[in-house]
mmCIF file of N, CA and C and ligand atoms in Angstrom:
data_model
loop_
_atom_site.group_PDB
_atom_site.id
_atom_site.type_symbol
_atom_site.label_atom_id
_atom_site.label_comp_id
_atom_site.label_asym_id
_atom_site.label_seq_id
_atom_site.Cartn_x
_atom_site.Cartn_y
_atom_site.Cartn_z
ATOM 1 N N MET A 1481 16.025 100.891 239.947
ATOM 2 C CA MET A 1481 15.847 101.489 238.627
ATOM 3 C C MET A 1481 16.795 100.861 237.601
ATOM 4 N N ILE A 1482 18.055 100.771 237.910
ATOM 5 C CA ILE A 1482 19.033 100.192 236.979
ATOM 6 C C ILE A 1482 18.707 98.729 236.708
ATOM 7 N N GLU A 1483 18.160 98.067 237.723
ATOM 8 C CA GLU A 1483 17.761 96.656 237.542
ATOM 9 C C GLU A 1483 16.674 96.549 236.470
ATOM 10 N N LYS A 1484 15.756 97.510 236.522
ATOM 11 C CA LYS A 1484 14.651 97.524 235.558
ATOM 12 C C LYS A 1484 15.171 97.716 234.129
ATOM 13 N N LEU A 1485 16.116 98.642 233.972
ATOM 14 C CA LEU A 1485 16.696 98.907 232.644
ATOM 15 C C LEU A 1485 17.451 97.691 232.128
ATOM 16 N N ILE A 1486 18.150 97.054 233.018
ATOM 17 C CA ILE A 1486 18.898 95.852 232.620
ATOM 18 C C ILE A 1486 17.922 94.769 232.182
ATOM 19 N N LYS A 1487 16.826 94.626 232.930
ATOM 20 C CA LYS A 1487 15.804 93.620 232.596
ATOM 21 C C LYS A 1487 15.189 93.924 231.235
ATOM 22 N N MET A 1488 14.874 95.218 230.984
ATOM 23 C CA MET A 1488 14.258 95.619 229.717
ATOM 24 C C MET A 1488 15.196 95.372 228.537
ATOM 25 N N ALA A 1489 16.463 95.521 228.763
ATOM 26 C CA ALA A 1489 17.434 95.338 227.676
ATOM 27 C C ALA A 1489 17.691 93.862 227.408
ATOM 28 N N GLY A 1490 17.298 93.038 228.330
ATOM 29 C CA GLY A 1490 17.573 91.607 228.236
ATOM 30 C C GLY A 1490 16.593 90.880 227.338
ATOM 31 N N PRO A 1491 16.689 89.556 227.262
ATOM 32 C CA PRO A 1491 15.791 88.772 226.399
ATOM 33 C C PRO A 1491 14.350 88.816 226.881
ATOM 34 N N ARG A 1492 13.402 88.674 225.951
ATOM 35 C CA ARG A 1492 11.981 88.605 226.318
ATOM 36 C C ARG A 1492 11.764 87.426 227.247
ATOM 37 N N GLU A 1493 10.874 87.602 228.197
ATOM 38 C CA GLU A 1493 10.614 86.521 229.143
ATOM 39 C C GLU A 1493 10.024 85.303 228.457
ATOM 40 N N ASP A 1494 9.291 85.526 227.337
ATOM 41 C CA ASP A 1494 8.639 84.406 226.657
ATOM 42 C C ASP A 1494 9.527 83.830 225.548
ATOM 43 N N GLU A 1495 10.752 84.323 225.485
ATOM 44 C CA GLU A 1495 11.627 83.856 224.408
ATOM 45 C C GLU A 1495 11.814 82.340 224.487
ATOM 46 N N GLY A 1496 11.575 81.680 223.362
ATOM 47 C CA GLY A 1496 11.718 80.230 223.336
ATOM 48 C C GLY A 1496 10.514 79.489 223.892
ATOM 49 N N ASP A 1497 9.497 80.217 224.343
ATOM 50 C CA ASP A 1497 8.292 79.573 224.875
ATOM 51 C C ASP A 1497 7.425 79.107 223.709
ATOM 52 N N PRO A 1498 7.248 77.812 223.495
ATOM 53 C CA PRO A 1498 6.483 77.327 222.327
ATOM 54 C C PRO A 1498 5.005 77.673 222.400
ATOM 55 N N SER A 1499 4.522 78.100 223.557
ATOM 56 C CA SER A 1499 3.097 78.464 223.657
ATOM 57 C C SER A 1499 2.834 79.863 223.116
ATOM 58 N N VAL A 1500 3.910 80.612 222.847
ATOM 59 C CA VAL A 1500 3.710 81.957 222.310
ATOM 60 C C VAL A 1500 3.684 81.875 220.783
ATOM 61 N N VAL A 1501 2.515 82.240 220.226
ATOM 62 C CA VAL A 1501 2.355 82.158 218.772
ATOM 63 C C VAL A 1501 2.869 83.440 218.141
ATOM 64 N N VAL A 1502 3.761 83.298 217.200
ATOM 65 C CA VAL A 1502 4.293 84.475 216.511
ATOM 66 C C VAL A 1502 3.404 84.768 215.305
ATOM 67 N N GLU A 1503 2.887 85.972 215.261
ATOM 68 C CA GLU A 1503 2.021 86.397 214.153
ATOM 69 C C GLU A 1503 2.855 86.483 212.884
ATOM 70 N N THR A 1504 2.424 85.773 211.837
ATOM 71 C CA THR A 1504 3.214 85.791 210.606
ATOM 72 C C THR A 1504 2.594 86.698 209.553
ATOM 73 N N ARG A 1505 1.252 86.857 209.595
ATOM 74 C CA ARG A 1505 0.627 87.763 208.617
ATOM 75 C C ARG A 1505 -0.459 88.563 209.322
ATOM 76 N N PRO A 1506 -0.701 89.767 208.840
ATOM 77 C CA PRO A 1506 -1.679 90.624 209.512
ATOM 78 C C PRO A 1506 -3.090 90.050 209.377
ATOM 79 N N LYS A 1507 -3.888 90.269 210.417
ATOM 80 C CA LYS A 1507 -5.273 89.785 210.396
ATOM 81 C C LYS A 1507 -6.097 90.673 209.468
ATOM 82 N N THR A 1508 -6.614 90.104 208.392
ATOM 83 C CA THR A 1508 -7.502 90.852 207.495
ATOM 84 C C THR A 1508 -8.732 89.993 207.279
ATOM 85 N N LYS A 1509 -9.516 89.832 208.354
ATOM 86 C CA LYS A 1509 -10.712 88.994 208.255
ATOM 87 C C LYS A 1509 -11.717 89.623 207.296
ATOM 88 N N ARG A 1510 -12.137 88.828 206.292
ATOM 89 C CA ARG A 1510 -13.127 89.322 205.347
ATOM 90 C C ARG A 1510 -14.502 89.323 205.999
ATOM 91 N N PRO A 1511 -15.343 90.281 205.652
ATOM 92 C CA PRO A 1511 -16.674 90.317 206.262
ATOM 93 C C PRO A 1511 -17.493 89.126 205.777
ATOM 94 N N PRO A 1512 -18.421 88.634 206.616
ATOM 95 C CA PRO A 1512 -19.238 87.493 206.196
ATOM 96 C C PRO A 1512 -20.139 87.851 205.024
ATOM 97 N N LEU A 1513 -20.480 86.843 204.224
ATOM 98 C CA LEU A 1513 -21.385 87.042 203.091
ATOM 99 C C LEU A 1513 -22.728 86.390 203.385
ATOM 100 N N TYR A 1514 -23.753 86.892 202.724
ATOM 101 C CA TYR A 1514 -25.122 86.438 202.964
ATOM 102 C C TYR A 1514 -25.784 86.025 201.653
ATOM 103 N N LYS A 1515 -26.423 84.841 201.699
ATOM 104 C CA LYS A 1515 -27.179 84.359 200.540
ATOM 105 C C LYS A 1515 -28.556 84.999 200.598
ATOM 106 N N VAL A 1516 -28.990 85.528 199.468
ATOM 107 C CA VAL A 1516 -30.370 86.025 199.367
ATOM 108 C C VAL A 1516 -31.153 84.979 198.589
ATOM 109 N N MET A 1517 -32.298 84.576 199.155
ATOM 110 C CA MET A 1517 -33.097 83.498 198.568
ATOM 111 C C MET A 1517 -34.526 83.930 198.284
ATOM 112 N N LEU A 1518 -35.070 83.392 197.195
ATOM 113 C CA LEU A 1518 -36.493 83.561 196.902
ATOM 114 C C LEU A 1518 -37.186 82.255 197.254
ATOM 115 N N LEU A 1519 -38.388 82.378 197.801
ATOM 116 C CA LEU A 1519 -39.181 81.205 198.183
ATOM 117 C C LEU A 1519 -40.366 81.055 197.238
ATOM 118 N N ASN A 1520 -40.709 79.820 196.968
ATOM 119 C CA ASN A 1520 -41.867 79.554 196.118
ATOM 120 C C ASN A 1520 -43.173 79.792 196.886
ATOM 121 N N ASP A 1521 -44.198 80.092 196.152
ATOM 122 C CA ASP A 1521 -45.563 80.108 196.699
ATOM 123 C C ASP A 1521 -46.488 79.762 195.541
ATOM 124 N N ASP A 1522 -47.781 79.587 195.844
ATOM 125 C CA ASP A 1522 -48.730 79.128 194.810
ATOM 126 C C ASP A 1522 -49.379 80.276 194.033
ATOM 127 N N TYR A 1523 -49.154 81.514 194.428
ATOM 128 C CA TYR A 1523 -49.951 82.621 193.881
ATOM 129 C C TYR A 1523 -49.199 83.668 193.073
ATOM 130 N N THR A 1524 -47.927 83.911 193.433
ATOM 131 C CA THR A 1524 -47.185 84.945 192.699
ATOM 132 C C THR A 1524 -47.010 84.508 191.239
ATOM 133 N N PRO A 1525 -47.385 85.343 190.284
ATOM 134 C CA PRO A 1525 -47.234 84.958 188.873
ATOM 135 C C PRO A 1525 -45.760 84.774 188.485
ATOM 136 N N MET A 1526 -45.521 83.783 187.658
ATOM 137 C CA MET A 1526 -44.155 83.518 187.204
ATOM 138 C C MET A 1526 -43.516 84.762 186.587
ATOM 139 N N GLU A 1527 -44.278 85.478 185.775
ATOM 140 C CA GLU A 1527 -43.727 86.670 185.109
ATOM 141 C C GLU A 1527 -43.318 87.747 186.102
ATOM 142 N N PHE A 1528 -44.017 87.816 187.246
ATOM 143 C CA PHE A 1528 -43.649 88.790 188.270
ATOM 144 C C PHE A 1528 -42.299 88.429 188.875
ATOM 145 N N VAL A 1529 -42.091 87.153 189.154
ATOM 146 C CA VAL A 1529 -40.817 86.692 189.733
ATOM 147 C C VAL A 1529 -39.673 86.956 188.745
ATOM 148 N N VAL A 1530 -39.925 86.701 187.474
ATOM 149 C CA VAL A 1530 -38.915 86.975 186.445
ATOM 150 C C VAL A 1530 -38.567 88.473 186.455
ATOM 151 N N ALA A 1531 -39.590 89.310 186.559
ATOM 152 C CA ALA A 1531 -39.362 90.769 186.580
ATOM 153 C C ALA A 1531 -38.541 91.184 187.800
ATOM 154 N N VAL A 1532 -38.803 90.552 188.947
ATOM 155 C CA VAL A 1532 -38.047 90.837 190.181
ATOM 156 C C VAL A 1532 -36.567 90.486 189.984
ATOM 157 N N LEU A 1533 -36.328 89.338 189.392
ATOM 158 C CA LEU A 1533 -34.939 88.892 189.207
ATOM 159 C C LEU A 1533 -34.186 89.796 188.223
ATOM 160 N N GLU A 1534 -34.887 90.284 187.213
ATOM 161 C CA GLU A 1534 -34.278 91.216 186.262
ATOM 162 C C GLU A 1534 -34.006 92.564 186.936
ATOM 163 N N ARG A 1535 -35.004 93.072 187.652
ATOM 164 C CA ARG A 1535 -34.943 94.416 188.215
ATOM 165 C C ARG A 1535 -33.952 94.551 189.359
ATOM 166 N N PHE A 1536 -33.969 93.568 190.298
ATOM 167 C CA PHE A 1536 -33.175 93.721 191.527
ATOM 168 C C PHE A 1536 -31.897 92.887 191.538
ATOM 169 N N PHE A 1537 -31.784 91.920 190.641
ATOM 170 C CA PHE A 1537 -30.605 91.061 190.674
ATOM 171 C C PHE A 1537 -29.834 91.061 189.360
ATOM 172 N N GLY A 1538 -30.177 91.993 188.489
ATOM 173 C CA GLY A 1538 -29.388 92.221 187.274
ATOM 174 C C GLY A 1538 -29.323 91.043 186.322
ATOM 175 N N MET A 1539 -30.326 90.180 186.358
ATOM 176 C CA MET A 1539 -30.304 89.021 185.443
ATOM 177 C C MET A 1539 -30.949 89.394 184.113
ATOM 178 N N ASN A 1540 -30.482 88.734 183.034
ATOM 179 C CA ASN A 1540 -31.185 88.888 181.768
ATOM 180 C C ASN A 1540 -32.426 87.990 181.802
ATOM 181 N N HIS A 1541 -33.261 88.093 180.767
ATOM 182 C CA HIS A 1541 -34.555 87.401 180.816
ATOM 183 C C HIS A 1541 -34.399 85.881 180.916
ATOM 184 N N ALA A 1542 -33.437 85.341 180.165
ATOM 185 C CA ALA A 1542 -33.240 83.885 180.165
ATOM 186 C C ALA A 1542 -32.763 83.386 181.531
ATOM 187 N N GLU A 1543 -31.798 84.103 182.123
ATOM 188 C CA GLU A 1543 -31.293 83.734 183.461
ATOM 189 C C GLU A 1543 -32.424 83.808 184.480
ATOM 190 N N ALA A 1544 -33.165 84.904 184.414
ATOM 191 C CA ALA A 1544 -34.248 85.126 185.376
ATOM 192 C C ALA A 1544 -35.304 84.033 185.258
ATOM 193 N N PHE A 1545 -35.629 83.658 184.030
ATOM 194 C CA PHE A 1545 -36.648 82.621 183.820
ATOM 195 C C PHE A 1545 -36.173 81.283 184.396
ATOM 196 N N GLU A 1546 -34.895 80.980 184.167
ATOM 197 C CA GLU A 1546 -34.318 79.717 184.656
ATOM 198 C C GLU A 1546 -34.346 79.652 186.193
ATOM 199 N N ILE A 1547 -33.923 80.743 186.852
ATOM 200 C CA ILE A 1547 -33.908 80.765 188.326
ATOM 201 C C ILE A 1547 -35.345 80.708 188.869
ATOM 202 N N MET A 1548 -36.259 81.428 188.211
ATOM 203 C CA MET A 1548 -37.659 81.381 188.634
ATOM 204 C C MET A 1548 -38.180 79.943 188.605
ATOM 205 N N LEU A 1549 -37.836 79.224 187.530
ATOM 206 C CA LEU A 1549 -38.293 77.824 187.399
ATOM 207 C C LEU A 1549 -37.676 76.929 188.473
ATOM 208 N N THR A 1550 -36.416 77.211 188.828
ATOM 209 C CA THR A 1550 -35.755 76.455 189.913
ATOM 210 C C THR A 1550 -36.516 76.660 191.226
ATOM 211 N N VAL A 1551 -36.864 77.913 191.531
ATOM 212 C CA VAL A 1551 -37.632 78.200 192.757
ATOM 213 C C VAL A 1551 -38.981 77.483 192.695
ATOM 214 N N HIS A 1552 -39.635 77.571 191.552
ATOM 215 C CA HIS A 1552 -40.960 76.955 191.358
ATOM 216 C C HIS A 1552 -40.899 75.443 191.587
ATOM 217 N N LYS A 1553 -39.841 74.809 191.101
ATOM 218 C CA LYS A 1553 -39.738 73.339 191.192
ATOM 219 C C LYS A 1553 -39.165 72.864 192.522
ATOM 220 N N LYS A 1554 -38.162 73.584 193.039
ATOM 221 C CA LYS A 1554 -37.436 73.106 194.240
ATOM 222 C C LYS A 1554 -37.912 73.760 195.531
ATOM 223 N N GLY A 1555 -38.663 74.849 195.413
ATOM 224 C CA GLY A 1555 -39.154 75.499 196.637
ATOM 225 C C GLY A 1555 -38.398 76.748 197.008
ATOM 226 N N LEU A 1556 -37.127 76.810 196.626
ATOM 227 C CA LEU A 1556 -36.342 78.026 196.862
ATOM 228 C C LEU A 1556 -35.064 77.970 196.047
ATOM 229 N N ALA A 1557 -34.427 79.127 195.893
ATOM 230 C CA ALA A 1557 -33.119 79.170 195.237
ATOM 231 C C ALA A 1557 -32.367 80.392 195.723
ATOM 232 N N VAL A 1558 -31.045 80.274 195.759
ATOM 233 C CA VAL A 1558 -30.191 81.428 196.054
ATOM 234 C C VAL A 1558 -30.161 82.287 194.796
ATOM 235 N N VAL A 1559 -30.450 83.573 194.955
ATOM 236 C CA VAL A 1559 -30.471 84.457 193.788
ATOM 237 C C VAL A 1559 -29.310 85.449 193.793
ATOM 238 N N GLY A 1560 -28.521 85.425 194.878
ATOM 239 C CA GLY A 1560 -27.338 86.273 194.940
ATOM 240 C C GLY A 1560 -26.647 86.140 196.281
ATOM 241 N N VAL A 1561 -25.378 86.557 196.345
ATOM 242 C CA VAL A 1561 -24.587 86.534 197.582
ATOM 243 C C VAL A 1561 -23.970 87.920 197.749
ATOM 244 N N PHE A 1562 -24.217 88.516 198.926
ATOM 245 C CA PHE A 1562 -23.849 89.927 199.132
ATOM 246 C C PHE A 1562 -23.337 90.163 200.556
ATOM 247 N N SER A 1563 -22.788 91.349 200.772
ATOM 248 C CA SER A 1563 -22.476 91.808 202.134
ATOM 249 C C SER A 1563 -23.795 91.933 202.903
ATOM 250 N N HIS A 1564 -23.705 92.022 204.220
ATOM 251 C CA HIS A 1564 -24.916 92.106 205.054
ATOM 252 C C HIS A 1564 -25.794 93.280 204.645
ATOM 253 N N GLU A 1565 -25.187 94.425 204.447
ATOM 254 C CA GLU A 1565 -25.967 95.636 204.145
ATOM 255 C C GLU A 1565 -26.665 95.540 202.785
ATOM 256 N N ILE A 1566 -25.934 95.049 201.777
ATOM 257 C CA ILE A 1566 -26.538 94.927 200.439
ATOM 258 C C ILE A 1566 -27.637 93.864 200.457
ATOM 259 N N ALA A 1567 -27.387 92.743 201.134
ATOM 260 C CA ALA A 1567 -28.392 91.665 201.209
ATOM 261 C C ALA A 1567 -29.672 92.196 201.859
ATOM 262 N N GLU A 1568 -29.524 92.948 202.944
ATOM 263 C CA GLU A 1568 -30.699 93.514 203.633
ATOM 264 C C GLU A 1568 -31.477 94.437 202.705
ATOM 265 N N THR A 1569 -30.752 95.230 201.934
ATOM 266 C CA THR A 1569 -31.397 96.153 200.995
ATOM 267 C C THR A 1569 -32.163 95.384 199.923
ATOM 268 N N LYS A 1570 -31.548 94.333 199.365
ATOM 269 C CA LYS A 1570 -32.212 93.523 198.323
ATOM 270 C C LYS A 1570 -33.498 92.901 198.865
ATOM 271 N N VAL A 1571 -33.403 92.324 200.065
ATOM 272 C CA VAL A 1571 -34.581 91.680 200.670
ATOM 273 C C VAL A 1571 -35.690 92.714 200.863
ATOM 274 N N ALA A 1572 -35.335 93.873 201.396
ATOM 275 C CA ALA A 1572 -36.338 94.924 201.638
ATOM 276 C C ALA A 1572 -36.958 95.391 200.325
ATOM 277 N N GLN A 1573 -36.137 95.558 199.285
ATOM 278 C CA GLN A 1573 -36.646 96.014 197.982
ATOM 279 C C GLN A 1573 -37.629 95.000 197.385
ATOM 280 N N VAL A 1574 -37.259 93.723 197.441
ATOM 281 C CA VAL A 1574 -38.122 92.679 196.873
ATOM 282 C C VAL A 1574 -39.429 92.580 197.665
ATOM 283 N N MET A 1575 -39.308 92.569 198.991
ATOM 284 C CA MET A 1575 -40.508 92.437 199.833
ATOM 285 C C MET A 1575 -41.450 93.630 199.617
ATOM 286 N N ASP A 1576 -40.886 94.803 199.486
ATOM 287 C CA ASP A 1576 -41.700 96.004 199.283
ATOM 288 C C ASP A 1576 -42.375 95.972 197.908
ATOM 289 N N PHE A 1577 -41.622 95.581 196.885
ATOM 290 C CA PHE A 1577 -42.144 95.505 195.514
ATOM 291 C C PHE A 1577 -43.289 94.485 195.457
ATOM 292 N N ALA A 1578 -43.098 93.325 196.095
ATOM 293 C CA ALA A 1578 -44.139 92.283 196.109
ATOM 294 C C ALA A 1578 -45.382 92.776 196.859
ATOM 295 N N ARG A 1579 -45.157 93.410 198.005
ATOM 296 C CA ARG A 1579 -46.287 93.923 198.811
ATOM 297 C C ARG A 1579 -47.085 94.962 198.021
ATOM 298 N N ARG A 1580 -46.375 95.861 197.345
ATOM 299 C CA ARG A 1580 -47.056 96.905 196.573
ATOM 300 C C ARG A 1580 -47.896 96.316 195.454
ATOM 301 N N HIS A 1581 -47.466 95.143 194.939
ATOM 302 C CA HIS A 1581 -48.239 94.482 193.876
ATOM 303 C C HIS A 1581 -49.164 93.406 194.433
ATOM 304 N N GLN A 1582 -49.248 93.328 195.736
ATOM 305 C CA GLN A 1582 -50.144 92.391 196.427
ATOM 306 C C GLN A 1582 -49.875 90.934 196.071
ATOM 307 N N HIS A 1583 -48.566 90.606 195.970
ATOM 308 C CA HIS A 1583 -48.183 89.209 195.779
ATOM 309 C C HIS A 1583 -47.508 88.720 197.065
ATOM 310 N N PRO A 1584 -47.705 87.442 197.388
ATOM 311 C CA PRO A 1584 -47.145 86.922 198.653
ATOM 312 C C PRO A 1584 -45.683 86.480 198.566
ATOM 313 N N LEU A 1585 -45.005 86.839 197.509
ATOM 314 C CA LEU A 1585 -43.605 86.443 197.296
ATOM 315 C C LEU A 1585 -42.756 86.753 198.536
ATOM 316 N N GLN A 1586 -41.950 85.775 198.943
ATOM 317 C CA GLN A 1586 -41.062 85.935 200.101
ATOM 318 C C GLN A 1586 -39.603 85.876 199.669
ATOM 319 N N CYS A 1587 -38.813 86.772 200.276
ATOM 320 C CA CYS A 1587 -37.378 86.848 200.014
ATOM 321 C C CYS A 1587 -36.682 86.889 201.367
ATOM 322 N N THR A 1588 -35.678 86.040 201.561
ATOM 323 C CA THR A 1588 -34.973 86.002 202.846
ATOM 324 C C THR A 1588 -33.465 85.976 202.638
ATOM 325 N N MET A 1589 -32.729 86.201 203.729
ATOM 326 C CA MET A 1589 -31.272 86.120 203.662
ATOM 327 C C MET A 1589 -30.753 85.199 204.775
ATOM 328 N N GLU A 1590 -29.560 84.651 204.530
ATOM 329 C CA GLU A 1590 -28.972 83.691 205.463
ATOM 330 C C GLU A 1590 -27.467 83.784 205.324
ATOM 331 N N LYS A 1591 -26.774 83.761 206.470
ATOM 332 C CA LYS A 1591 -25.309 83.809 206.445
ATOM 333 C C LYS A 1591 -24.777 82.625 205.659
ATOM 334 N N GLU A 1592 -23.801 82.865 204.796
ATOM 335 C CA GLU A 1592 -23.282 81.802 203.918
ATOM 336 C C GLU A 1592 -22.528 80.745 204.729
HETATM 337 N N1 LIG B 2094 -45.252 78.887 191.967
HETATM 338 C C1 LIG B 2094 -45.640 80.120 191.284
HETATM 339 C C2 LIG B 2094 -46.716 79.822 190.249
HETATM 340 O O1 LIG B 2094 -46.912 78.666 189.905
HETATM 341 C C3 LIG B 2094 -44.437 80.799 190.596
HETATM 342 C C4 LIG B 2094 -43.396 81.237 191.551
HETATM 343 C C5 LIG B 2094 -42.044 81.033 191.254
HETATM 344 C C6 LIG B 2094 -43.709 81.908 192.724
HETATM 345 C C7 LIG B 2094 -41.040 81.478 192.103
HETATM 346 C C8 LIG B 2094 -42.729 82.340 193.594
HETATM 347 O O2 LIG B 2094 -40.402 82.591 194.116
HETATM 348 C C9 LIG B 2094 -41.389 82.129 193.276
HETATM 349 N N2 LIG B 2094 -47.376 80.848 189.770
#
C-alpha cells in the first residue's frame, strides 16, 4: 500500500516521453457545413426559379435572377451553405414547392 502511495506521488510514468502529446487548446470541432445546390433542367420556368431563390434563400430579385442565370448557363450553382439540419430543410422545402407546382426543378445538398 505505501509503495502505491509513493508511486502516485512520484513523477508521471510518461514524463519526458516525446510520444505523449500535450493538449494545448480544448477541442471545439465546428460542425460540418453543407452546400445547397439548384440544378438546371429544360422545363422549369425561369421566373419560378427566381421566386424559389427569393422565397427560400432570402435573395432580392436581382440576386435571384443572377443565380438563376448561372444555373441555366452552367448546369448548377451553390445557392447557400448551411448546417446539416438547415440544408435538409431547404432542400425539402424547394423540392416540395416544385412538386406542388409540377415543375421538375431539383435541389440537392453536399458536404462542403
Ligand atoms: N433552363 C430553364 C429554362 O430555360 C430555367 C432554369 C434555371 C431551370 C435554373 C432550372 O435551376 C434552374 N426555362
